[in-house]
CSV table of C-alpha atoms in Angstrom, one decimal:
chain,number,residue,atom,x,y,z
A,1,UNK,CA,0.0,0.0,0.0
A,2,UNK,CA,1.5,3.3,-0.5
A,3,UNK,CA,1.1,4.6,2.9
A,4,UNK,CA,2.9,1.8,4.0
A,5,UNK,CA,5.4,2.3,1.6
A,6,UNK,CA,6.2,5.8,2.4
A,7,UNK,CA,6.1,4.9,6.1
A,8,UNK,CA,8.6,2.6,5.3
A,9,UNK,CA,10.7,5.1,3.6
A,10,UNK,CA,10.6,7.4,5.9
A,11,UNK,CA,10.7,5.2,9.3
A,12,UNK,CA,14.2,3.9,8.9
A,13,UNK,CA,15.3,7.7,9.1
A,14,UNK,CA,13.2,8.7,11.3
A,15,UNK,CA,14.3,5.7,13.5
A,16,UNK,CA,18.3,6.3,12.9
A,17,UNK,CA,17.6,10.4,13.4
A,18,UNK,CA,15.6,9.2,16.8
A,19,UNK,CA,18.9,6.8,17.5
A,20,UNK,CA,21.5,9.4,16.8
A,21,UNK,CA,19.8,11.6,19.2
A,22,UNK,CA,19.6,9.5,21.8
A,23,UNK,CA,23.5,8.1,21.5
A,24,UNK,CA,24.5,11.9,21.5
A,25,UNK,CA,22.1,12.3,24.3
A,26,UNK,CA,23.5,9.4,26.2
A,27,UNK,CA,27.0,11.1,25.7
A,28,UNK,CA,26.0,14.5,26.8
A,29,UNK,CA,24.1,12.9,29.9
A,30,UNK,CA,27.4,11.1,30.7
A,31,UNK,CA,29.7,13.5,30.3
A,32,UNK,CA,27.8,15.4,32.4
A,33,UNK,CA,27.6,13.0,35.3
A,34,UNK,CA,31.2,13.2,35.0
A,35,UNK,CA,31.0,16.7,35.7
A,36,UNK,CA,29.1,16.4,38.7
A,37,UNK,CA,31.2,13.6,40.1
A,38,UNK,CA,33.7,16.0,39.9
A,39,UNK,CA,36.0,15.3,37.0
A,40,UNK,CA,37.7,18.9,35.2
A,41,UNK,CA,38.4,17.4,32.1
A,42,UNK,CA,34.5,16.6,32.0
A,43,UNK,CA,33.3,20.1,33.0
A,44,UNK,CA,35.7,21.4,30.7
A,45,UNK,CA,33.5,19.6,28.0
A,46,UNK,CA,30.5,20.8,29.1
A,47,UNK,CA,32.0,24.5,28.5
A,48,UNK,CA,33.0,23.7,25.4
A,49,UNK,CA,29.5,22.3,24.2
A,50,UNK,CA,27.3,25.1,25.6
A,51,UNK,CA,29.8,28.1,25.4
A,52,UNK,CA,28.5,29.1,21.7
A,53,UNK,CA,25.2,29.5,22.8
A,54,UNK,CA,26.1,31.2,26.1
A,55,UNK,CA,28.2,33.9,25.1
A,56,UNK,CA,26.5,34.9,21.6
A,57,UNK,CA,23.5,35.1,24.0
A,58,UNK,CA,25.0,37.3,26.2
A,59,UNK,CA,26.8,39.6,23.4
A,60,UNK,CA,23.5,39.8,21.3
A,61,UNK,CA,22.3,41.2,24.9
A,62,UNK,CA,24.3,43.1,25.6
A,63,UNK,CA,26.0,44.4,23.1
A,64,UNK,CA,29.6,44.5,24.2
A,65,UNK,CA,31.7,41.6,23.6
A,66,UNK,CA,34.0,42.0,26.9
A,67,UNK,CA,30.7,42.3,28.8
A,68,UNK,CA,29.3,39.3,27.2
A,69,UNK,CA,32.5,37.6,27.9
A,70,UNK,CA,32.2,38.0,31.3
A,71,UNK,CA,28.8,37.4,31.7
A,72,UNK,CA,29.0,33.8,30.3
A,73,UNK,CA,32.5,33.3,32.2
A,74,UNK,CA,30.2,34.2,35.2
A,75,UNK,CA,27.6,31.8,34.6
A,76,UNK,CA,29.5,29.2,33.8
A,77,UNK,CA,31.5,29.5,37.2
A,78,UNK,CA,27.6,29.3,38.4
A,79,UNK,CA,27.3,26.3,36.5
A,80,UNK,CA,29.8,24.4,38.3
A,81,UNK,CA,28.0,25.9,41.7
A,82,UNK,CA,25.0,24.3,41.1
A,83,UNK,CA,26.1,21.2,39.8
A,84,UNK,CA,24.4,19.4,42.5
A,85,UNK,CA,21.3,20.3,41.6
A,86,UNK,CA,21.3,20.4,38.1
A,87,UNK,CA,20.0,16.5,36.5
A,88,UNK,CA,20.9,16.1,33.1
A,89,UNK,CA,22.9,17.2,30.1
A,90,UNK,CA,19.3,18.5,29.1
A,91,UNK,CA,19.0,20.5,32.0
A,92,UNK,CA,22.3,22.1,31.8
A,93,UNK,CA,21.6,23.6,29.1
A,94,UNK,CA,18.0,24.8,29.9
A,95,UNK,CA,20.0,26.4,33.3
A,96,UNK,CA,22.5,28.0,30.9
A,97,UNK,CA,20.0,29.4,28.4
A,98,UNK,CA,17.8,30.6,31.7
A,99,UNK,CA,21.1,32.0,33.6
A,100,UNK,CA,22.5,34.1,30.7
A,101,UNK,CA,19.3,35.5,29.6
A,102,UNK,CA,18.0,36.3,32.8
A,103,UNK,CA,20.9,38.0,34.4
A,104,UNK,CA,21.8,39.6,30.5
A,105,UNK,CA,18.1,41.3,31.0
A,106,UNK,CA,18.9,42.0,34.9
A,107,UNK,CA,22.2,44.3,33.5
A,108,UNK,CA,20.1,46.2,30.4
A,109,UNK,CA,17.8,47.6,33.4
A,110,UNK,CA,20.6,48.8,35.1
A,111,UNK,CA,22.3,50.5,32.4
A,112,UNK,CA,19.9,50.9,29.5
A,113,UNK,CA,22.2,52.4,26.8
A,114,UNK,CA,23.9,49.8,24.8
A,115,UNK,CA,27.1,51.1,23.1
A,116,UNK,CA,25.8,50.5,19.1
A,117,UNK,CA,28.9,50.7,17.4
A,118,UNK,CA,30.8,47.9,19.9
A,119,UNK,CA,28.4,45.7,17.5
A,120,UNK,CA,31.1,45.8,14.6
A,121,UNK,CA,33.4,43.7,16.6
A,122,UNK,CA,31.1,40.9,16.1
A,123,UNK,CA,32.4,38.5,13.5
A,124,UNK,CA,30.7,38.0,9.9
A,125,UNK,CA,29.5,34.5,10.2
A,126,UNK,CA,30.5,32.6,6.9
A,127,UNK,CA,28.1,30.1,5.3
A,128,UNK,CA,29.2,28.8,2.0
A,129,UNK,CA,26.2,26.7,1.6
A,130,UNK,CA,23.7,29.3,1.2
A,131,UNK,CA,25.2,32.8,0.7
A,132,UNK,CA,23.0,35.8,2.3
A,133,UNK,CA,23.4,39.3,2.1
A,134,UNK,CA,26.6,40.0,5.0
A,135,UNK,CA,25.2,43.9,5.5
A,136,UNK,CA,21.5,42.7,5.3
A,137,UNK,CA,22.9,40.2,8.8
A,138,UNK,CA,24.4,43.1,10.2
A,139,UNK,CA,21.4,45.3,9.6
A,140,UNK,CA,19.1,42.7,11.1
A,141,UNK,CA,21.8,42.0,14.1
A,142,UNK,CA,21.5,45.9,14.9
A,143,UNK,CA,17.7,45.9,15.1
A,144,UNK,CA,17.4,43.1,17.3
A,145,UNK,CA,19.9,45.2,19.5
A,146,UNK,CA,17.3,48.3,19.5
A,147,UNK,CA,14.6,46.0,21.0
A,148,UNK,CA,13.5,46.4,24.7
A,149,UNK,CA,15.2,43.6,26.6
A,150,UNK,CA,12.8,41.0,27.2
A,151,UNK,CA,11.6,41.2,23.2
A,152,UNK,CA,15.4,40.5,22.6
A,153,UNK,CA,15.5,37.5,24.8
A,154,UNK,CA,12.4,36.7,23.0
A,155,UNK,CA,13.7,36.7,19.3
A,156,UNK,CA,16.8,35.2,20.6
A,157,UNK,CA,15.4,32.6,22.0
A,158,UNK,CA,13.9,31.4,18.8
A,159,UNK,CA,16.2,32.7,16.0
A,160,UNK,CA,19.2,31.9,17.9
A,161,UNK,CA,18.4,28.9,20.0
A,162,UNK,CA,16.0,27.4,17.7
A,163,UNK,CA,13.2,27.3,20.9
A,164,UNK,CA,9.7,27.1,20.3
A,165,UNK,CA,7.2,29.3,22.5
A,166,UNK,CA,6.6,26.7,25.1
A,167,UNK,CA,10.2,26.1,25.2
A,168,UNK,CA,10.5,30.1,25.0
A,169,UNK,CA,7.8,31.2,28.0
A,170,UNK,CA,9.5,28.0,30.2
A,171,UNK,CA,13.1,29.7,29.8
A,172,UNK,CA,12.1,33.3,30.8
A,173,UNK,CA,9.4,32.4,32.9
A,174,UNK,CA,6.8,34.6,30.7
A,175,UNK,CA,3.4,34.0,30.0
A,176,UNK,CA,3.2,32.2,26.4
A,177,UNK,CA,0.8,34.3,25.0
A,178,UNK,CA,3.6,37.5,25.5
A,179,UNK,CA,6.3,35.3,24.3
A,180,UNK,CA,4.3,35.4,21.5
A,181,UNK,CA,3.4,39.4,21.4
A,182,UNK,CA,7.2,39.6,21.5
A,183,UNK,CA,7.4,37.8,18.7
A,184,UNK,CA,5.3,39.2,16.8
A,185,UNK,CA,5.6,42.6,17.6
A,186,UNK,CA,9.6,42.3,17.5
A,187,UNK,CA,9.2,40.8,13.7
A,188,UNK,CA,7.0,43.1,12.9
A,189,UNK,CA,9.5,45.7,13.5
A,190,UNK,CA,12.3,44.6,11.9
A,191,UNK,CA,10.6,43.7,8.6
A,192,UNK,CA,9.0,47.5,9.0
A,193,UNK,CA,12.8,48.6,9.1
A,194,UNK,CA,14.6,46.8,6.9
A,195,UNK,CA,11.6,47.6,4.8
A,196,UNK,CA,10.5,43.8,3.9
A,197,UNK,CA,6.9,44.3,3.9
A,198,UNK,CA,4.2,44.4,6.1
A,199,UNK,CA,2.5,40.7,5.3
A,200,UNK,CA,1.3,38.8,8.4
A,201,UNK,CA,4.8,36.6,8.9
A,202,UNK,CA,3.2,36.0,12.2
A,203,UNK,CA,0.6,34.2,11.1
A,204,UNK,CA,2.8,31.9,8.4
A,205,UNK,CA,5.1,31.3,11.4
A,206,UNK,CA,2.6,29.5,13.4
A,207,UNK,CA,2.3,32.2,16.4
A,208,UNK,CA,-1.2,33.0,15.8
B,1,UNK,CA,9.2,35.6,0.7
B,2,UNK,CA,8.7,35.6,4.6
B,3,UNK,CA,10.6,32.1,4.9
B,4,UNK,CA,13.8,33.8,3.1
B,5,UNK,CA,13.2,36.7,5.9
B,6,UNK,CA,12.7,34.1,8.8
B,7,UNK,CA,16.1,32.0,7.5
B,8,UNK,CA,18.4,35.2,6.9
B,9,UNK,CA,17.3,36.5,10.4
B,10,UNK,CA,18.5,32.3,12.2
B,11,UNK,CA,21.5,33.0,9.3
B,12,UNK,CA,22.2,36.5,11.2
B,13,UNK,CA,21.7,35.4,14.5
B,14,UNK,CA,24.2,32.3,14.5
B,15,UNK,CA,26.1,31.3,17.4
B,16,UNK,CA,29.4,32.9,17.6
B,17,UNK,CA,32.5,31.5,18.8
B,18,UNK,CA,34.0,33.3,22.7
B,19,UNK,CA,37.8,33.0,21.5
B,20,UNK,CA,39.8,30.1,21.8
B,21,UNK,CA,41.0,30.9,25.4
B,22,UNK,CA,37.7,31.0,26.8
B,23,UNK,CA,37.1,27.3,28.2
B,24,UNK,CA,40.8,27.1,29.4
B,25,UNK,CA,39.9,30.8,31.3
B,26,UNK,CA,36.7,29.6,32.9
B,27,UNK,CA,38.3,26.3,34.0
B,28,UNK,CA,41.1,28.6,35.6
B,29,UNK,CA,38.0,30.7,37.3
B,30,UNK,CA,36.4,27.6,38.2
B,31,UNK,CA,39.8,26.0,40.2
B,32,UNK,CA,40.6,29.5,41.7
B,33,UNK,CA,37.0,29.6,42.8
B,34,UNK,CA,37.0,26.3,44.4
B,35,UNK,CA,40.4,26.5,46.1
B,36,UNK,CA,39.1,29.6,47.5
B,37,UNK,CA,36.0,28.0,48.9
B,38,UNK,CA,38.0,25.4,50.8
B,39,UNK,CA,40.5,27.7,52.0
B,40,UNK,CA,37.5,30.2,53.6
B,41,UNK,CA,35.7,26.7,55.0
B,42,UNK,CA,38.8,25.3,56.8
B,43,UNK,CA,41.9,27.2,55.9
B,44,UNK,CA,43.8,25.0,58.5
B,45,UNK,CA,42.5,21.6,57.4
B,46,UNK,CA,43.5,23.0,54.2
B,47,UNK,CA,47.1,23.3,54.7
B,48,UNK,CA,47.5,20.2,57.4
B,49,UNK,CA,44.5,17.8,56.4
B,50,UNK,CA,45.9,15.3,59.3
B,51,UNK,CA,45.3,18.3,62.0
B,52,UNK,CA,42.1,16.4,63.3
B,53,UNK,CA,43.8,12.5,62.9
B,54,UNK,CA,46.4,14.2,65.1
B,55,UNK,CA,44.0,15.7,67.4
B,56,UNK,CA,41.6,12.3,67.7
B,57,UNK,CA,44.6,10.4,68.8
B,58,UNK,CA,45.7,12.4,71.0
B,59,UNK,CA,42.3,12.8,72.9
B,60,UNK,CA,42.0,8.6,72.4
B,61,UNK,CA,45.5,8.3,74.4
B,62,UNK,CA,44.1,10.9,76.9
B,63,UNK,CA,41.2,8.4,77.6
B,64,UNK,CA,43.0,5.6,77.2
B,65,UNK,CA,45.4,6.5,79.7
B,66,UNK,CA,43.4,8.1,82.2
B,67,UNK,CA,40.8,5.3,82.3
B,68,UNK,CA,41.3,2.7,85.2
B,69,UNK,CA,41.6,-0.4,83.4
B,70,UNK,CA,43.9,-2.5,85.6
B,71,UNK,CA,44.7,-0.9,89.4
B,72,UNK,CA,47.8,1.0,89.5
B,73,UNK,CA,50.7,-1.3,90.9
B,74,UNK,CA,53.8,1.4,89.9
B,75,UNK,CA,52.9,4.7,90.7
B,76,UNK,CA,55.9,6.1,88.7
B,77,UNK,CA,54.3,4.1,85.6
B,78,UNK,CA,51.4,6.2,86.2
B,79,UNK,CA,53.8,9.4,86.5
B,80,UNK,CA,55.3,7.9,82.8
B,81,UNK,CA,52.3,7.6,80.9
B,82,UNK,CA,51.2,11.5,82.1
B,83,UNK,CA,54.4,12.5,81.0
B,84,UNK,CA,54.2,10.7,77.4
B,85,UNK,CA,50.4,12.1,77.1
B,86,UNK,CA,51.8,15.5,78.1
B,87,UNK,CA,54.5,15.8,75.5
B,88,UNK,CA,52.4,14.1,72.8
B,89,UNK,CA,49.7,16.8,73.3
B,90,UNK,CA,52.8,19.5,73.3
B,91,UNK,CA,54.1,17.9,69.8
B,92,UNK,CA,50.7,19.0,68.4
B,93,UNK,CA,49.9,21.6,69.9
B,94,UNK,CA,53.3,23.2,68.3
B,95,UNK,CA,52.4,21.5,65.1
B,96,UNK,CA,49.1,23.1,64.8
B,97,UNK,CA,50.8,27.0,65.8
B,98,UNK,CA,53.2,26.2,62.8
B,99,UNK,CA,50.1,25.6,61.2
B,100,UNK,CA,48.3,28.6,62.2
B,101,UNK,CA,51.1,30.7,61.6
B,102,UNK,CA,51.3,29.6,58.2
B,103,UNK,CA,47.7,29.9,57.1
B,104,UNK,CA,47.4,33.0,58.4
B,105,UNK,CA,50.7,34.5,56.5
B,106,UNK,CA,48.9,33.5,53.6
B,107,UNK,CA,45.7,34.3,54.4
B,108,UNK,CA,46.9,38.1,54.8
B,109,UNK,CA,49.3,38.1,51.6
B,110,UNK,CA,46.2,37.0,49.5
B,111,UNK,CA,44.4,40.1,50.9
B,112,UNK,CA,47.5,42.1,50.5
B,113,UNK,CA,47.3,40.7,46.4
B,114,UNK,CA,43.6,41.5,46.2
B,115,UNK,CA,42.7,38.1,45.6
């Protein structure tokens, strides 16, 4: 039958994407054990694994690379704190995400200005595979700066990270329905000034 | 149109690498950090870790010697064994001034550095 036949085309991927997730899953949740049990070497990996996502976090925050390199240094050292009570490799890296964004948007209330220019010390990110407009980036990597703090996290959160609302409003412990007005509203804005067009993106996306 | 805007804006937003340094400076945090924490919990314990072994035998001999387990037939044995416990507790007493003396030389040249 040709369901059956597409299900079994597409099963054995499915099945082999499901394993490789778990074996990398099984790795990261080991590695991690190690780390609480107090091995370096294994905390050290855990630092290499999540420090991407920390620190591009912190600098898309805050806007200042040095800042944003202390500010992951920082919760990293609060990583290895609260090893004890964090469970899994998973977990880890919802702590991180939750650490860095929370304390990111704790600093932007205390000094609201965000030095604009300190932005061009960011790197151009190089992708071969599907060649996008490098001043467009920058353009849309300046806007996101402009947005109030919490909209930031927001579009961060989901353009960065890859999280989906739930995943979103768990993280900055925000009602879902303003996770999405963030999103929205924040999209909204950029399109308006990059001046992509007003059509309802929110809706295609889902958020509606 | 508003997929191409969606993928350039993950494209702009990529994760960006801290610097090659950075996991070897967090791990040199993270040991400083720690080292510090067991220095403010038990600074002495930290510099002699067999301070309370030496103490717990000491008191152990103290009961051991004082206790009445067979009737004193040689008083001067008696007068012996004080004499032992005596300089045994002297030995660490002294031990544990060194120690003292030590910690707290350190303990004010790291506040001197502005550790």
């Amino acid at each position: 039958m040709a369901g059956d036949s597409q299900r079994s085309i597409t099963e054995p991927r499915q099945v082999a994407t499901a394993l490789d997730a778990q074996c990398s899953n099984a790795a990261e949740d080991e590695q991690f054990a190690r780390a609480r049990a107090g091995e370096a070497s294994a905390f050290a990996g855990v630092v290499r694994a999540h420090q991407r996502s920390v620190f591009s976090i912190a600098l898309r925050m805050l806007g200042n690379r040095d800042a944003a390199d202390d500010l992951a240094q920082e919760v990293f050292l609060q990583l290895h704190l609260h090893l004890s009570e964090i469970e899994s490799a998973a977990h880890a890296a919802f702590w991180l995400r939750r650490v860095v964004t929370h304390r990111a948007i704790d600093k932007l209330r205390q000094r609201p200005h965000v030095d604009i220019a300190s932005l061009d010390d960011e790197p151009e990110i190089a992708d071969s595979a599907a060649p996008l407009d490098p001043l467009l980036q920058r353009q849309m990597r300046a806007l996101v700066n402009e947005l109030p703090g919490p909209a930031r996290a927001v579009v961060l959160l989901r353009y960065q990270e890859d999280l989906d609302p739930t995943e979103i409003a768990r993280t900055l412990d925000m009602p879902i329905n303003t996770v999405k007005s963030h999103l929205k509203r924040s999209l909204a804005t950029l399109r308006d000034r990059l001046g992509v067009g007003t059509t309802t993106v929110f809706q295609e996306l889902g958020y509606e | 149109m508003n997929e191409r805007f969606d993928e350039q804006l993950k494209q702009a937003l990529r994760p960006v690498d801290p610097g090659e340094d950075f996991t070897a400076r967090v791990m040199a945090r993270v040991t400083s950090n720690v080292t510090s924490i067991q220095r403010r919990r038990s600074p002495l314990i930290a510099v002699l870790p067999w301070a309370p072994a030496a103490l717990a035998a000491s008191l152990l001999m103290a009961i051991f010697m004082t206790h009445d387990q067979h009737p004193v037939e040689d008083p001067q044995a008696g007068l012996r064994a004080r004499e032992q416990l005596l300089e045994a507790l002297r030995v660490t007493s002294e031990k544990l001034d060194i120690a003292y003396q030590v910690v707290h030389n350190e303990t004010h040249a790291d506040s001197d550095a502005g550790a």
